[in-house]
CSV table of N, CA and C in Angstrom, one decimal:
chain,number,residue,atom,x,y,z
A,1,UNK,N,87.8,100.4,75.6
A,1,UNK,CA,88.3,100.7,76.9
A,1,UNK,C,89.5,99.8,77.3
A,2,UNK,N,90.4,100.4,78.1
A,2,UNK,CA,91.6,99.6,78.5
A,2,UNK,C,91.2,98.7,79.6
A,3,UNK,N,91.9,97.6,79.8
A,3,UNK,CA,91.7,96.7,80.9
A,3,UNK,C,92.3,97.2,82.2
A,4,UNK,N,92.5,96.3,83.1
A,4,UNK,CA,93.0,96.6,84.4
A,4,UNK,C,94.5,96.9,84.4
A,5,UNK,N,94.9,98.0,85.1
A,5,UNK,CA,96.3,98.3,85.3
A,5,UNK,C,96.5,98.2,86.9
A,6,UNK,N,97.6,97.7,87.3
A,6,UNK,CA,97.9,97.7,88.7
A,6,UNK,C,99.3,98.0,89.0
A,7,UNK,N,99.6,98.6,90.2
A,7,UNK,CA,101.0,99.0,90.5
A,7,UNK,C,101.0,99.0,92.1
A,8,UNK,N,102.2,98.9,92.6
A,8,UNK,CA,102.4,99.1,94.0
A,8,UNK,C,103.2,100.3,94.2
A,9,UNK,N,102.7,101.1,95.2
A,9,UNK,CA,103.4,102.4,95.6
A,9,UNK,C,103.5,102.3,97.1
A,10,UNK,N,104.7,102.1,97.6
A,10,UNK,CA,104.9,102.0,99.1
A,10,UNK,C,104.1,100.8,99.6
A,11,UNK,N,103.2,101.1,100.6
A,11,UNK,CA,102.4,100.0,101.2
A,11,UNK,C,101.0,100.0,100.6
A,12,UNK,N,100.9,100.6,99.3
A,12,UNK,CA,99.6,100.6,98.6
A,12,UNK,C,99.6,99.8,97.3
A,13,UNK,N,98.5,99.2,97.1
A,13,UNK,CA,98.2,98.5,95.8
A,13,UNK,C,97.2,99.3,95.1
A,14,UNK,N,97.5,99.8,93.9
A,14,UNK,CA,96.6,100.6,93.1
A,14,UNK,C,96.1,99.9,91.9
A,15,UNK,N,94.8,99.8,91.7
A,15,UNK,CA,94.2,99.1,90.6
A,15,UNK,C,93.4,100.1,89.9
A,16,UNK,N,93.5,100.2,88.5
A,16,UNK,CA,92.7,101.2,87.7
A,16,UNK,C,92.0,100.4,86.6
A,17,UNK,N,90.8,100.8,86.4
A,17,UNK,CA,90.0,100.1,85.3
A,17,UNK,C,89.0,101.1,84.7
A,18,UNK,N,88.9,101.3,83.4
A,18,UNK,CA,88.0,102.2,82.8
A,18,UNK,C,86.7,101.4,82.4
A,19,UNK,N,85.6,102.1,82.4
A,19,UNK,CA,84.3,101.5,82.0
A,19,UNK,C,83.6,102.5,81.0
A,20,UNK,N,82.9,101.9,80.1
A,20,UNK,CA,82.1,102.6,79.1
A,20,UNK,C,80.8,102.9,79.7
A,21,UNK,N,80.7,103.6,80.8
A,21,UNK,CA,79.5,103.8,81.5
A,21,UNK,C,79.7,105.1,82.3
A,22,UNK,N,78.6,105.8,82.6
A,22,UNK,CA,78.7,107.1,83.3
A,22,UNK,C,79.1,106.8,84.8
A,23,UNK,N,79.8,107.9,85.3
A,23,UNK,CA,80.4,107.8,86.7
A,23,UNK,C,79.2,107.4,87.7
A,24,UNK,N,78.1,108.0,87.6
A,24,UNK,CA,77.0,107.8,88.5
A,24,UNK,C,76.6,106.3,88.5
A,25,UNK,N,76.6,105.7,87.3
A,25,UNK,CA,76.2,104.2,87.2
A,25,UNK,C,77.3,103.4,87.9
A,26,UNK,N,78.6,103.6,87.6
A,26,UNK,CA,79.6,102.9,88.2
A,26,UNK,C,79.6,103.0,89.8
A,27,UNK,N,79.4,104.2,90.2
A,27,UNK,CA,79.3,104.5,91.7
A,27,UNK,C,78.1,103.7,92.3
A,28,UNK,N,77.0,103.7,91.6
A,28,UNK,CA,75.8,103.0,92.1
A,28,UNK,C,76.1,101.5,92.2
A,29,UNK,N,76.9,100.9,91.3
A,29,UNK,CA,77.2,99.5,91.3
A,29,UNK,C,78.0,99.1,92.5
A,30,UNK,N,78.8,100.1,93.1
A,30,UNK,CA,79.6,99.9,94.3
A,30,UNK,C,78.8,100.3,95.6
A,31,UNK,N,77.6,100.9,95.4
A,31,UNK,CA,77.0,101.4,96.6
A,31,UNK,C,75.5,100.9,96.8
A,32,UNK,N,75.2,99.9,96.1
A,32,UNK,CA,73.8,99.3,96.2
A,32,UNK,C,73.9,97.8,96.4
A,33,UNK,N,73.4,97.3,97.5
A,33,UNK,CA,73.6,95.8,97.7
A,33,UNK,C,73.1,94.9,96.6
A,34,UNK,N,72.0,95.2,96.0
A,34,UNK,CA,71.4,94.4,94.9
A,34,UNK,C,72.4,94.4,93.7
A,35,UNK,N,73.0,95.5,93.4
A,35,UNK,CA,74.0,95.5,92.4
A,35,UNK,C,75.3,94.7,92.7
A,36,UNK,N,75.8,95.0,93.9
A,36,UNK,CA,77.0,94.3,94.4
A,36,UNK,C,76.9,92.8,94.3
A,37,UNK,N,75.7,92.3,94.7
A,37,UNK,CA,75.5,90.8,94.7
A,37,UNK,C,75.6,90.2,93.3
A,38,UNK,N,75.4,91.0,92.3
A,38,UNK,CA,75.5,90.5,90.9
A,38,UNK,C,76.9,90.4,90.4
A,39,UNK,N,77.9,91.1,91.0
A,39,UNK,CA,79.2,91.1,90.4
A,39,UNK,C,80.4,91.0,91.4
A,40,UNK,N,80.1,91.3,92.7
A,40,UNK,CA,81.2,91.3,93.7
A,40,UNK,C,81.7,89.8,93.8
A,41,UNK,N,83.0,89.7,93.8
A,41,UNK,CA,83.7,88.4,93.9
A,41,UNK,C,84.2,88.0,92.5
A,42,UNK,N,85.2,87.1,92.6
A,42,UNK,CA,85.8,86.7,91.3
A,42,UNK,C,84.8,85.8,90.5
A,43,UNK,N,85.1,85.6,89.2
A,43,UNK,CA,84.3,84.8,88.4
A,43,UNK,C,84.1,83.4,89.1
A,44,UNK,N,82.9,82.9,89.0
A,44,UNK,CA,82.7,81.6,89.6
A,44,UNK,C,82.3,81.6,91.1
A,45,UNK,N,82.2,82.8,91.7
A,45,UNK,CA,81.8,83.0,93.1
A,45,UNK,C,80.5,83.8,93.1
A,46,UNK,N,79.7,83.5,94.1
A,46,UNK,CA,78.4,84.2,94.3
A,46,UNK,C,78.6,84.9,95.6
A,47,UNK,N,78.0,86.1,95.7
A,47,UNK,CA,78.1,86.9,96.9
A,47,UNK,C,76.7,87.1,97.5
A,48,UNK,N,76.6,87.0,98.8
A,48,UNK,CA,75.4,87.3,99.6
A,48,UNK,C,75.8,88.3,100.6
A,49,UNK,N,75.0,89.4,100.6
A,49,UNK,CA,75.3,90.5,101.6
A,49,UNK,C,74.4,90.3,102.8
A,50,UNK,N,75.0,90.3,104.0
A,50,UNK,CA,74.3,90.2,105.2
A,50,UNK,C,73.9,91.5,105.8
A,51,UNK,N,74.8,92.5,105.7
A,51,UNK,CA,74.6,93.8,106.3
A,51,UNK,C,75.2,94.8,105.3
A,52,UNK,N,74.5,95.9,105.0
A,52,UNK,CA,75.0,97.0,104.2
A,52,UNK,C,74.4,98.3,104.6
A,53,UNK,N,75.2,99.0,105.4
A,53,UNK,CA,74.8,100.3,105.9
A,53,UNK,C,75.7,101.4,105.2
A,54,UNK,N,75.2,101.9,104.1
A,54,UNK,CA,76.0,102.8,103.3
A,54,UNK,C,76.0,104.2,103.8
A,55,UNK,N,76.8,104.4,104.9
A,55,UNK,CA,77.0,105.7,105.5
A,55,UNK,C,78.2,105.7,106.3
A,56,UNK,N,78.9,106.8,106.5
A,56,UNK,CA,80.1,106.8,107.4
A,56,UNK,C,79.8,106.1,108.7
A,57,UNK,N,80.7,105.2,109.1
A,57,UNK,CA,80.5,104.4,110.3
A,57,UNK,C,79.7,103.1,110.1
A,58,UNK,N,79.0,103.0,109.0
A,58,UNK,CA,78.2,101.8,108.7
A,58,UNK,C,79.0,100.7,108.3
A,59,UNK,N,78.4,99.4,108.4
A,59,UNK,CA,79.2,98.2,108.1
A,59,UNK,C,78.6,97.5,106.9
A,60,UNK,N,79.5,96.8,106.3
A,60,UNK,CA,79.2,95.9,105.1
A,60,UNK,C,79.7,94.6,105.5
A,61,UNK,N,78.9,93.6,105.6
A,61,UNK,CA,79.3,92.2,106.0
A,61,UNK,C,78.7,91.3,104.9
A,62,UNK,N,79.6,90.5,104.3
A,62,UNK,CA,79.2,89.7,103.1
A,62,UNK,C,79.9,88.3,103.1
A,63,UNK,N,79.3,87.4,102.3
A,63,UNK,CA,79.9,86.1,102.1
A,63,UNK,C,80.0,85.8,100.6
A,64,UNK,N,81.2,85.4,100.2
A,64,UNK,CA,81.4,84.9,98.9
A,64,UNK,C,81.6,83.4,98.9
A,65,UNK,N,80.9,82.7,98.0
A,65,UNK,CA,81.0,81.2,97.9
A,65,UNK,C,81.3,80.8,96.5
A,66,UNK,N,82.3,79.9,96.4
A,66,UNK,CA,82.7,79.4,95.1
A,66,UNK,C,81.6,78.4,94.6
A,67,UNK,N,81.0,78.8,93.5
A,67,UNK,CA,79.9,78.0,92.9
A,67,UNK,C,80.3,77.3,91.6
A,68,UNK,N,81.6,77.4,91.2
A,68,UNK,CA,82.1,76.8,90.0
A,68,UNK,C,82.8,75.6,90.2
A,69,UNK,N,82.3,74.5,89.8
A,69,UNK,CA,82.9,73.1,90.1
A,69,UNK,C,84.2,73.0,89.4
A,70,UNK,N,84.5,73.8,88.3
A,70,UNK,CA,85.7,73.8,87.6
A,70,UNK,C,86.9,74.4,88.4
A,71,UNK,N,86.6,75.0,89.5
A,71,UNK,CA,87.6,75.6,90.4
A,71,UNK,C,88.2,74.6,91.4
A,72,UNK,N,87.8,73.4,91.2
A,72,UNK,CA,88.4,72.3,92.0
A,72,UNK,C,88.2,72.4,93.5
A,73,UNK,N,89.3,72.5,94.2
A,73,UNK,CA,89.3,72.5,95.7
A,73,UNK,C,88.6,73.8,96.2
A,74,UNK,N,88.5,74.8,95.4
A,74,UNK,CA,87.8,76.0,95.9
A,74,UNK,C,86.3,75.9,95.8
A,75,UNK,N,85.8,74.9,95.1
A,75,UNK,CA,84.3,74.7,95.0
A,75,UNK,C,83.7,74.5,96.3
A,76,UNK,N,82.7,75.3,96.6
A,76,UNK,CA,82.0,75.2,97.9
A,76,UNK,C,82.7,76.1,99.0
A,77,UNK,N,83.9,76.6,98.8
A,77,UNK,CA,84.6,77.4,99.8
A,77,UNK,C,83.8,78.7,100.0
A,78,UNK,N,83.9,79.1,101.3
A,78,UNK,CA,83.3,80.4,101.6
A,78,UNK,C,84.4,81.3,102.1
A,79,UNK,N,84.2,82.6,101.8
A,79,UNK,CA,85.1,83.7,102.2
A,79,UNK,C,84.2,84.8,102.7
A,80,UNK,N,84.4,85.2,104.0
A,80,UNK,CA,83.7,86.3,104.6
A,80,UNK,C,84.5,87.5,104.6
A,81,UNK,N,83.8,88.7,104.5
A,81,UNK,CA,84.5,90.0,104.6
A,81,UNK,C,83.6,90.9,105.4
A,82,UNK,N,84.3,91.8,106.0
A,82,UNK,CA,83.6,92.9,106.8
A,82,UNK,C,84.3,94.2,106.6
A,83,UNK,N,83.5,95.2,106.3
A,83,UNK,CA,84.0,96.5,106.0
A,83,UNK,C,83.3,97.6,106.9
A,84,UNK,N,84.0,98.7,107.1
A,84,UNK,CA,83.4,99.8,107.7
A,84,UNK,C,83.6,101.0,106.9
A,85,UNK,N,82.5,101.7,106.5
A,85,UNK,CA,82.6,102.9,105.6
A,85,UNK,C,83.1,104.0,106.4
A,86,UNK,N,84.1,104.7,105.9
A,86,UNK,CA,84.8,105.9,106.5
A,86,UNK,C,84.3,107.2,105.9
A,87,UNK,N,84.2,107.2,104.6
A,87,UNK,CA,83.9,108.4,103.9
A,87,UNK,C,83.2,108.1,102.6
A,88,UNK,N,82.1,108.9,102.4
A,88,UNK,CA,81.3,108.7,101.1
A,88,UNK,C,81.1,110.1,100.5
A,89,UNK,N,81.6,110.2,99.3
A,89,UNK,CA,81.3,111.5,98.5
A,89,UNK,C,80.6,111.0,97.3
A,90,UNK,N,79.2,111.1,97.3
A,90,UNK,CA,78.4,110.5,96.2
A,90,UNK,C,78.9,110.8,94.8
A,91,UNK,N,79.0,109.7,94.1
A,91,UNK,CA,79.4,109.6,92.7
A,91,UNK,C,80.9,110.0,92.5
A,92,UNK,N,81.7,110.2,93.6
A,92,UNK,CA,83.0,110.5,93.4
A,92,UNK,C,84.0,109.6,94.2
A,93,UNK,N,83.7,109.3,95.5
A,93,UNK,CA,84.6,108.5,96.3
A,93,UNK,C,84.0,107.7,97.4
A,94,UNK,N,84.5,106.5,97.6
A,94,UNK,CA,84.1,105.7,98.8
A,94,UNK,C,85.4,105.2,99.5
A,95,UNK,N,85.5,105.5,100.8
A,95,UNK,CA,86.6,105.0,101.6
A,95,UNK,C,86.1,104.1,102.6
A,96,UNK,N,86.7,102.9,102.8
A,96,UNK,CA,86.3,102.0,103.8
A,96,UNK,C,87.5,101.1,104.2
A,97,UNK,N,87.3,100.5,105.4
A,97,UNK,CA,88.3,99.5,105.8
A,97,UNK,C,87.7,98.1,105.3
A,98,UNK,N,88.6,97.2,105.0
A,98,UNK,CA,88.2,95.9,104.5
A,98,UNK,C,89.0,94.9,105.2
A,99,UNK,N,88.3,93.9,105.8
A,99,UNK,CA,89.0,92.8,106.5
A,99,UNK,C,88.3,91.5,106.3
A,100,UNK,N,89.1,90.4,106.5
A,100,UNK,CA,88.5,89.1,106.4
A,100,UNK,C,87.8,88.8,107.7
A,101,UNK,N,86.7,88.2,107.7
A,101,UNK,CA,85.9,88.0,108.9
A,101,UNK,C,85.3,86.5,108.9
A,102,UNK,N,84.5,86.2,109.9
A,102,UNK,CA,83.8,85.0,110.0
A,102,UNK,C,82.3,85.3,109.8
A,103,UNK,N,81.5,84.3,109.8
A,103,UNK,CA,80.1,84.4,109.6
A,103,UNK,C,79.4,85.4,110.6
A,104,UNK,N,80.0,85.5,111.8
A,104,UNK,CA,79.4,86.4,112.8
A,104,UNK,C,79.9,87.8,112.7
A,105,UNK,N,80.8,88.0,111.8
A,105,UNK,CA,81.4,89.4,111.6
A,105,UNK,C,82.6,89.7,112.4
A,106,UNK,N,83.2,88.7,113.1
A,106,UNK,CA,84.4,88.9,113.9
A,106,UNK,C,85.5,89.0,112.9
A,107,UNK,N,86.4,90.0,113.0
A,107,UNK,CA,87.5,90.2,112.1
A,107,UNK,C,88.6,89.1,112.4
A,108,UNK,N,89.2,88.6,111.4
A,108,UNK,CA,90.2,87.6,111.5
A,108,UNK,C,91.5,88.3,111.8
A,109,UNK,N,92.1,88.2,113.0
A,109,UNK,CA,93.3,88.9,113.3
A,109,UNK,C,94.6,88.4,112.6
A,110,UNK,N,94.4,87.2,112.0
A,110,UNK,CA,95.6,86.6,111.3
A,110,UNK,C,95.8,87.1,109.9
A,111,UNK,N,94.8,87.8,109.4
A,111,UNK,CA,94.9,88.3,108.0
A,111,UNK,C,94.9,89.8,108.0
A,112,UNK,N,95.5,90.4,106.9
A,112,UNK,CA,95.6,91.8,106.8
A,112,UNK,C,94.3,92.6,106.8
A,113,UNK,N,94.3,93.8,107.3
A,113,UNK,CA,93.2,94.7,107.2
A,113,UNK,C,93.7,95.8,106.3
A,114,UNK,N,92.9,96.3,105.4
A,114,UNK,CA,93.3,97.4,104.5
A,114,UNK,C,92.3,98.5,104.5
A,115,UNK,N,92.7,99.7,104.1
A,115,UNK,CA,91.9,100.8,103.9
A,115,UNK,C,91.8,101.0,102.4
A,116,UNK,N,90.6,101.0,101.9
A,116,UNK,CA,90.4,101.1,100.4
A,116,UNK,C,89.8,102.4,100.1
A,117,UNK,N,90.3,103.1,99.1
A,117,UNK,CA,89.7,104.3,98.6
A,117,UNK,C,89.4,104.1,97.1
A,118,UNK,N,88.1,104.1,96.8
A,118,UNK,CA,87.7,104.0,95.4
A,118,UNK,C,87.3,105.4,94.9
A,119,UNK,N,88.0,105.8,93.9
A,119,UNK,CA,87.6,107.1,93.2
A,119,UNK,C,87.0,106.8,91.9
A,120,UNK,N,86.0,107.6,91.5
A,120,UNK,CA,85.3,107.5,90.3
A,120,UNK,C,85.5,108.8,89.5
A,121,UNK,N,86.2,108.7,88.4
A,121,UNK,CA,86.6,109.9,87.6
A,121,UNK,C,86.0,109.8,86.2
A,122,UNK,N,85.5,111.0,85.8
A,122,UNK,CA,85.0,111.1,84.5
A,122,UNK,C,86.1,111.1,83.5
A,123,UNK,N,86.0,110.3,82.4
A,123,UNK,CA,86.9,110.3,81.3
A,123,UNK,C,86.1,110.3,80.0
A,124,UNK,N,86.7,110.6,78.9
A,124,UNK,CA,85.9,110.6,77.6
A,124,UNK,C,85.2,109.3,77.5
A,125,UNK,N,83.9,109.3,77.3
A,125,UNK,CA,83.1,108.1,77.0
A,125,UNK,C,83.0,107.1,78.2
A,126,UNK,N,83.2,107.6,79.4
A,126,UNK,CA,83.1,106.7,80.5
A,126,UNK,C,83.6,107.2,81.8
A,127,UNK,N,84.1,106.2,82.6
A,127,UNK,CA,84.5,106.4,84.0
A,127,UNK,C,85.8,105.6,84.2
A,128,UNK,N,86.7,106.2,84.9
A,128,UNK,CA,87.9,105.6,85.4
A,128,UNK,C,87.8,105.3,86.9
A,129,UNK,N,87.9,104.0,87.3
A,129,UNK,CA,87.9,103.7,88.7
A,129,UNK,C,89.4,103.6,89.1
A,130,UNK,N,89.7,104.3,90.2
A,130,UNK,CA,91.0,104.2,90.8
A,130,UNK,C,90.8,103.6,92.2
A,131,UNK,N,91.3,102.4,92.4
A,131,UNK,CA,91.1,101.8,93.7
A,131,UNK,C,92.4,101.6,94.4
A,132,UNK,N,92.6,102.3,95.5
A,132,UNK,CA,93.9,102.3,96.3
A,132,UNK,C,93.6,101.5,97.6
A,133,UNK,N,94.3,100.4,97.7
A,133,UNK,CA,94.3,99.6,99.0
A,133,UNK,C,95.6,99.9,99.8
A,134,UNK,N,95.4,100.4,100.9
A,134,UNK,CA,96.5,100.8,101.8
A,134,UNK,C,96.6,99.8,102.9
A,135,UNK,N,97.9,99.4,103.2
A,135,UNK,CA,98.2,98.4,104.2
A,135,UNK,C,99.1,99.0,105.2
A,136,UNK,N,99.1,98.4,106.4
A,136,UNK,CA,99.9,99.0,107.5
A,136,UNK,C,101.4,98.7,107.3
A,137,UNK,N,101.7,97.7,106.5
A,137,UNK,CA,103.2,97.4,106.2
A,137,UNK,C,103.2,96.6,104.9
A,138,UNK,N,104.5,96.5,104.4
A,138,UNK,CA,104.7,95.9,103.1
A,138,UNK,C,104.5,94.4,103.2
A,139,UNK,N,104.7,93.8,104.3
A,139,UNK,CA,104.5,92.3,104.5
A,139,UNK,C,103.0,92.0,104.3
A,140,UNK,N,102.1,92.8,104.8
A,140,UNK,CA,100.6,92.6,104.6
A,140,UNK,C,100.3,92.8,103.2
A,141,UNK,N,100.8,93.8,102.6
A,141,UNK,CA,100.5,94.0,101.1
A,141,UNK,C,101.0,92.8,100.3
A,142,UNK,N,102.2,92.4,100.5
A,142,UNK,CA,102.7,91.2,99.7
A,142,UNK,C,101.8,90.0,100.0
A,143,UNK,N,101.4,89.8,101.2
A,143,UNK,CA,100.6,88.6,101.5
A,143,UNK,C,99.3,88.6,100.7
A,144,UNK,N,98.6,89.8,100.7
A,144,UNK,CA,97.4,89.9,99.9
A,144,UNK,C,97.6,89.7,98.4
A,145,UNK,N,98.7,90.3,97.9
A,145,UNK,CA,99.0,90.1,96.5
A,145,UNK,C,99.3,88.6,96.2
A,146,UNK,N,100.0,87.9,97.0
A,146,UNK,CA,100.3,86.5,96.8
A,146,UNK,C,99.0,85.7,97.0
A,147,UNK,N,98.0,86.2,97.7
A,147,UNK,CA,96.7,85.5,97.7
A,147,UNK,C,95.9,85.6,96.5
A,148,UNK,N,96.4,86.4,95.5
A,148,UNK,CA,95.7,86.6,94.2
A,148,UNK,C,94.7,87.8,94.2
A,149,UNK,N,95.0,88.8,95.0
A,149,UNK,CA,94.1,90.0,95.1
A,149,UNK,C,93.9,90.7,93.7
A,150,UNK,N,95.0,90.9,93.0
A,150,UNK,CA,94.9,91.6,91.8
A,150,UNK,C,94.1,90.8,90.8
A,151,UNK,N,94.4,89.5,90.7
A,151,UNK,CA,93.6,88.7,89.7
A,151,UNK,C,92.1,88.6,90.1
A,152,UNK,N,91.9,88.5,91.4
A,152,UNK,CA,90.5,88.4,91.9
A,152,UNK,C,89.7,89.7,91.6
A,153,UNK,N,90.3,90.8,92.0
A,153,UNK,CA,89.7,92.1,91.8
A,153,UNK,C,89.5,92.4,90.3
A,154,UNK,N,90.5,92.0,89.5
A,154,UNK,CA,90.4,92.2,88.0
A,154,UNK,C,89.2,91.4,87.5
A,155,UNK,N,89.0,90.2,88.0
A,155,UNK,CA,87.9,89.3,87.6
A,155,UNK,C,86.6,89.9,88.0
A,156,UNK,N,86.5,90.5,89.2
A,156,UNK,CA,85.3,91.2,89.7
A,156,UNK,C,85.0,92.3,88.7
A,157,UNK,N,86.0,93.1,88.4
A,157,UNK,CA,85.7,94.3,87.5
A,157,UNK,C,85.3,93.9,86.1
A,158,UNK,N,85.8,92.7,85.6
A,158,UNK,CA,85.3,92.2,84.3
A,158,UNK,C,83.8,91.9,84.4
A,159,UNK,N,83.4,91.3,85.6
A,159,UNK,CA,82.0,90.9,85.8
A,159,UNK,C,81.2,92.2,85.8
A,160,UNK,N,81.7,93.3,86.5
A,160,UNK,CA,81.0,94.5,86.6
A,160,UNK,C,80.8,95.1,85.2
A,161,UNK,N,81.9,95.1,84.4
A,161,UNK,CA,81.9,95.7,83.1
A,161,UNK,C,80.9,95.0,82.2
A,162,UNK,N,80.7,93.7,82.3
A,162,UNK,CA,79.8,93.0,81.5
A,162,UNK,C,78.3,93.4,81.8
A,163,UNK,N,78.1,93.9,83.0
A,163,UNK,CA,76.8,94.4,83.4
A,163,UNK,C,76.5,95.8,83.0
A,164,UNK,N,77.5,96.7,83.3
A,164,UNK,CA,77.2,98.1,83.2
A,164,UNK,C,77.5,98.7,81.8
A,165,UNK,N,78.3,98.0,81.0
A,165,UNK,CA,78.7,98.5,79.7
A,165,UNK,C,77.8,97.9,78.6
A,166,UNK,N,76.7,97.4,79.0
A,166,UNK,CA,75.8,96.8,78.0
A,166,UNK,C,75.2,97.8,77.0
């Protein structure tokens, strides 16, 4: 299977990754808290889910913590996120807003908010994930890219692949 491909179209960052696993399994990995906690976040980071209401209007509040001493200054760092699910089409699509937050779930107004559409597409011998992150403006998109979003998400998807393609 091919590795991650990414591109920018307008104010959107599009990341694609194929998996040697059925669409239903890949979707489940994105829609079940116990699964998300095993792979969400870049390599060397652990994720703890505080809230996960997988339904339109439901929220997902989580904390990622760097647990890898080899990552230097990042070791011990926490990063909080909060999402609101907008649309769920089982085994096909998940649409949600994604924002940086604090431990209490307050959105950080200094950092970009994005709308993410994850599509799960059948391909020969597996599933293609197409993840589109839409930003309000190009400056917000560039800021997230400069923060390492593509590398971080690619690392997450490698972790997911190691679990579901066994």
